[in-house]
Rosetta silent file (secondary structure, phi, psi, omega in degrees, C-alpha in Angstrom):
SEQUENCE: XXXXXXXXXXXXXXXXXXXXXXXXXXXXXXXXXXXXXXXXXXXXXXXXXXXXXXXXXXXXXXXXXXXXXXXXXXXXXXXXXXXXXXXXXXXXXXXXXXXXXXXXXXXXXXXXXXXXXXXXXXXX
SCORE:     score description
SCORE:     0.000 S_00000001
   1 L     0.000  117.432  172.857   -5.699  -11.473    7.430 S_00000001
   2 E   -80.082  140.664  152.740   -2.503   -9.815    5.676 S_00000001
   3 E  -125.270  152.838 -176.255   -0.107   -7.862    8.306 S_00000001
   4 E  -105.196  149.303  165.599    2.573   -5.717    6.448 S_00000001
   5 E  -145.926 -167.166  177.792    6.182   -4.909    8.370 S_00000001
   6 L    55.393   39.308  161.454    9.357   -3.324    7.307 S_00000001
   7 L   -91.270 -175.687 -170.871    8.381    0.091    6.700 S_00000001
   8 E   106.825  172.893  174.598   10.440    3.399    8.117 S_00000001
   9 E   -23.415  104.503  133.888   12.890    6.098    7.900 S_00000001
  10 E   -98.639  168.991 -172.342   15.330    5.845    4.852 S_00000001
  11 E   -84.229  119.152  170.532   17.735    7.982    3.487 S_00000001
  12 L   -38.713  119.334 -154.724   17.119    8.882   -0.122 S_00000001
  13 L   112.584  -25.058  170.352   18.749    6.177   -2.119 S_00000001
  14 L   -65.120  152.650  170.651   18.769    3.707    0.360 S_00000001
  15 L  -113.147  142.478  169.487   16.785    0.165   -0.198 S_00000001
  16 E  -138.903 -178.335  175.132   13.976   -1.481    2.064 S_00000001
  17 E  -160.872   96.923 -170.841   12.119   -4.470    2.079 S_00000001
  18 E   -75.844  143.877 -165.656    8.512   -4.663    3.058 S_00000001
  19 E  -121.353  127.182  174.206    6.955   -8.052    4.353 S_00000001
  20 E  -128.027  124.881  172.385    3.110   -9.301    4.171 S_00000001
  21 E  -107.238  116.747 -169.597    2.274  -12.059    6.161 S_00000001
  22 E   -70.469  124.447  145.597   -0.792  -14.107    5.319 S_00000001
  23 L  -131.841  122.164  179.619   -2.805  -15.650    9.021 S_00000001
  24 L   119.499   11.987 -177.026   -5.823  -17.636    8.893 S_00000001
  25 L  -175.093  137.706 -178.848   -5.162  -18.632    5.324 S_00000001
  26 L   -75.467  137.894  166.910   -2.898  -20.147    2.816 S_00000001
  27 L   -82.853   -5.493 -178.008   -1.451  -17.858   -0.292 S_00000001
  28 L   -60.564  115.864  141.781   -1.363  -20.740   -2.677 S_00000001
  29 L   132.766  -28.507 -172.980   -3.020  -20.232   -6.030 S_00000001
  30 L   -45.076  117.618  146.072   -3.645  -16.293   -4.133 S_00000001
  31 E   -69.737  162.762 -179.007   -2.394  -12.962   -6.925 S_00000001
  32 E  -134.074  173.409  156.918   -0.631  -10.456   -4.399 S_00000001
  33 E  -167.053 -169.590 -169.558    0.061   -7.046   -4.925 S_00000001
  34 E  -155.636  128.585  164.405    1.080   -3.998   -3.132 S_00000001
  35 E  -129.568 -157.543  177.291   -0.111   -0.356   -3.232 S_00000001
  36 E  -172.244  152.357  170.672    0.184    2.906   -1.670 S_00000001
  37 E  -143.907  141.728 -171.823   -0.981    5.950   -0.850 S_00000001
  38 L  -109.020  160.129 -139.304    0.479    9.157   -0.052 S_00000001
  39 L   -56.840   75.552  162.509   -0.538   12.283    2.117 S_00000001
  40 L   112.209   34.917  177.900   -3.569   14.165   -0.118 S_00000001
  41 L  -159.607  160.730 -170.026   -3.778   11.248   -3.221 S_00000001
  42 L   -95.211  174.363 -172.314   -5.666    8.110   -3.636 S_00000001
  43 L   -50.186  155.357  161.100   -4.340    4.741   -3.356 S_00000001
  44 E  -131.965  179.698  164.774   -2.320    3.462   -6.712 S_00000001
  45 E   -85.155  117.423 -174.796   -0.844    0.372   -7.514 S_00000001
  46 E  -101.929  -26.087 -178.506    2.558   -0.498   -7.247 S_00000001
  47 E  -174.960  129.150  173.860    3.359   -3.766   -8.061 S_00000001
  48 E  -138.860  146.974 -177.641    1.248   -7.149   -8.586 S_00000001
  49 E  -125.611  132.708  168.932    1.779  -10.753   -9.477 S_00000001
  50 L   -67.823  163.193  148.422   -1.293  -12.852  -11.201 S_00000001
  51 L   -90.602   97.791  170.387   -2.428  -16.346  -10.056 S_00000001
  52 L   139.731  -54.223 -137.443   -1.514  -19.666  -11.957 S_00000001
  53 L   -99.435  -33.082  176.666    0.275  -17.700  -15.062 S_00000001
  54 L    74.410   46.634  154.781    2.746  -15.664  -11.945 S_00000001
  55 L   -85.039  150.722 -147.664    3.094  -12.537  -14.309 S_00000001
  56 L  -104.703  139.918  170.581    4.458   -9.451  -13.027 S_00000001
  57 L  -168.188  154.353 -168.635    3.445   -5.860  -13.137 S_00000001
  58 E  -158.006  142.145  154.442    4.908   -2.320  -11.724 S_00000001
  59 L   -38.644  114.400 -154.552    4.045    0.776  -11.695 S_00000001
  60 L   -84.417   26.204  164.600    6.040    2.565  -14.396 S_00000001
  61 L   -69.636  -84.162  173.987    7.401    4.945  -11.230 S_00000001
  62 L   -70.735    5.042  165.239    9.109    2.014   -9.879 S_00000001
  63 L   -68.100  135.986 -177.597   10.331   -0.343  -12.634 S_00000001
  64 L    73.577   26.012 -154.417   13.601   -1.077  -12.199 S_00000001
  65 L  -110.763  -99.949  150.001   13.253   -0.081   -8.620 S_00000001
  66 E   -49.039  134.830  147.659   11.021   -2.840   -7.049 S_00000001
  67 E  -118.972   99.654  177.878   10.879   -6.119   -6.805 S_00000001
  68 E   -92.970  130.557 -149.189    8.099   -8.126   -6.093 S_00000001
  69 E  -147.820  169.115  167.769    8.419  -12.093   -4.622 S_00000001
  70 E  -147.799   84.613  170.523    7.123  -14.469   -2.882 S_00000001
  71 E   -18.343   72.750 -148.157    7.225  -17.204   -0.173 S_00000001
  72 L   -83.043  -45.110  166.516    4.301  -19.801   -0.028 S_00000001
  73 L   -72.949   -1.517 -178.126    5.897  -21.574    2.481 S_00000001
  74 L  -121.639  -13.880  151.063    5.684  -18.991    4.934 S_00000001
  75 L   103.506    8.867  132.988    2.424  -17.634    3.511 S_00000001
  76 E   -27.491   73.772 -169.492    4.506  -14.491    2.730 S_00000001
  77 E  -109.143  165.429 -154.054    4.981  -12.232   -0.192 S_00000001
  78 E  -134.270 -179.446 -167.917    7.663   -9.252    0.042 S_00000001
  79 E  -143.674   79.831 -146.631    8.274   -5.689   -1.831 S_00000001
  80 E   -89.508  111.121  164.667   12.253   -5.536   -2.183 S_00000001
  81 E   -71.791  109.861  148.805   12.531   -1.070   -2.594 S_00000001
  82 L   -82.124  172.330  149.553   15.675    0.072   -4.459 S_00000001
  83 L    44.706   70.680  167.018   17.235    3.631   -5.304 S_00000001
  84 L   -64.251  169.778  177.040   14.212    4.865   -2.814 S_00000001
  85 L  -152.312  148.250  174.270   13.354    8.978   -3.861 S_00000001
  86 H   -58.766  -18.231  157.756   11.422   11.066   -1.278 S_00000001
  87 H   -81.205    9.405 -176.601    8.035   10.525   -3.875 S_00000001
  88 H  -116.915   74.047   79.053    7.757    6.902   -2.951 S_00000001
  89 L   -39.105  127.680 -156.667    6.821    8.166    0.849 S_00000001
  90 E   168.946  147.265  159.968    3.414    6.861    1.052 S_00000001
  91 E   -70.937  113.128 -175.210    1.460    4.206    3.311 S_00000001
  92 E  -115.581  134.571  156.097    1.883    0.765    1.631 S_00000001
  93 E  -105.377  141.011  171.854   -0.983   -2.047    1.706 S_00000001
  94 E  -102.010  119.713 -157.451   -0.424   -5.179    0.833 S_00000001
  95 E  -137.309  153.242 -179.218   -3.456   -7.197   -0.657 S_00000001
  96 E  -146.273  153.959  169.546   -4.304  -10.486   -2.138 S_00000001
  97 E  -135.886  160.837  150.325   -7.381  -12.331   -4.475 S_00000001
  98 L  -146.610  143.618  -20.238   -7.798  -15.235   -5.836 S_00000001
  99 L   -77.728 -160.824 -163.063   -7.850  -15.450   -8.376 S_00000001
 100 L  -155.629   85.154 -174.573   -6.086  -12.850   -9.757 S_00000001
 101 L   -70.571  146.216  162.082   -5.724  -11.706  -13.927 S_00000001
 102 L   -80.805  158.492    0.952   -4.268   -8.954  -15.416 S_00000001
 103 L   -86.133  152.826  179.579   -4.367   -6.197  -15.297 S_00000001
 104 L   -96.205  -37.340 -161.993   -3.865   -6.463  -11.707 S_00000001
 105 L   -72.327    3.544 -175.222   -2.667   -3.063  -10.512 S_00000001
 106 L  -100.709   99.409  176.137   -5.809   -1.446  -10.450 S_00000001
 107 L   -32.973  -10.834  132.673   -7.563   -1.206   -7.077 S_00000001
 108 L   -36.645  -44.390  131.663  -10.579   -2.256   -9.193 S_00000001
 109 L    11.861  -22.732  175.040   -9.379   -5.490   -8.968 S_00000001
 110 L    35.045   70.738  152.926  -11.635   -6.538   -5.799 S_00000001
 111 L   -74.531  157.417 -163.130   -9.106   -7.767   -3.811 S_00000001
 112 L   -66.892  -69.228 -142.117  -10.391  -10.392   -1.136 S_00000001
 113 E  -137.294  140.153  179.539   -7.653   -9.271    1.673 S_00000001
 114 L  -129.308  158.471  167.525   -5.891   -6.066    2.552 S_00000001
 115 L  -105.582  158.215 -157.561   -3.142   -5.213    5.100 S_00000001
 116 L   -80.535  -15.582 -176.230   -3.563   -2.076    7.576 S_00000001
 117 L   122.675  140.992  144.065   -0.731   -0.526    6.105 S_00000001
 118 E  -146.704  146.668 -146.491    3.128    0.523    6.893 S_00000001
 119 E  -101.109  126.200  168.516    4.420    3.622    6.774 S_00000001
 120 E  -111.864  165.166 -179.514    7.747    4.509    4.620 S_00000001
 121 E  -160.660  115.768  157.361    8.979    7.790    4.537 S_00000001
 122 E  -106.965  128.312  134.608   12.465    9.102    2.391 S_00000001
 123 E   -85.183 -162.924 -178.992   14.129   11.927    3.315 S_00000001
 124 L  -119.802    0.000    0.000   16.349   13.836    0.793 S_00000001
């Protein structure tokens, strides 16, 4: 079970930093990623990390943006938001497979475990 936290209100411009917490299961060896979906559009991808090789991949919205990391020991991986803009308002899930090859960013991808979601919102 993934739970996501650290969604809410920001200001345009402003930084957040969303948290998925693995229970019932260890992330080692696990790809992670993060997507979202906003109000009348299907889910995309936003950011993913493979398993064993740890490569990186973003949405070319958010590169240079985003950060995506991760914690093992706390069964944790996180979604650091820079320079937010009122078009990254959107529900973000956090999901994991394992394993987990590029390309990763595609909800094709059959991840194992999803998170219910948390809700960001920028104003302007």
């Amino acid at each position: 079970q993934l739970v996501e936290s650290g969604g809410g209100l920001v200001q345009s411009g402003e930084s957040l930093t969303l948290s998925c917490k693995a229970s019932g299961t260890s992330l080692d060896y696990y790809g992670i990623a993060w997507f979202r979906q906003a109000p009348g559009k299907g889910r995309e991808g936003v950011s993913c990390e493979t398993s064993y090789d740890v490569i990186a991949d973003y949405a070319d919205s958010v590169k240079g943006r985003f950060t995506i990391s991760r914690d093992d020991a706390k069964s944790t991986f996180y979604l650091r938001m820079s320079d937010l803009r009122p078009e990254d308002t959107a529900v973000y899930f956090c999901a994991a497979r394992h394993p987990l090859y590029m390309p990763c960013l595609s909800i094709d991808a059959d991840y194992n475990y999803w998170g219910q979601g948390t809700q960001v919102t920028v104003s302007s």
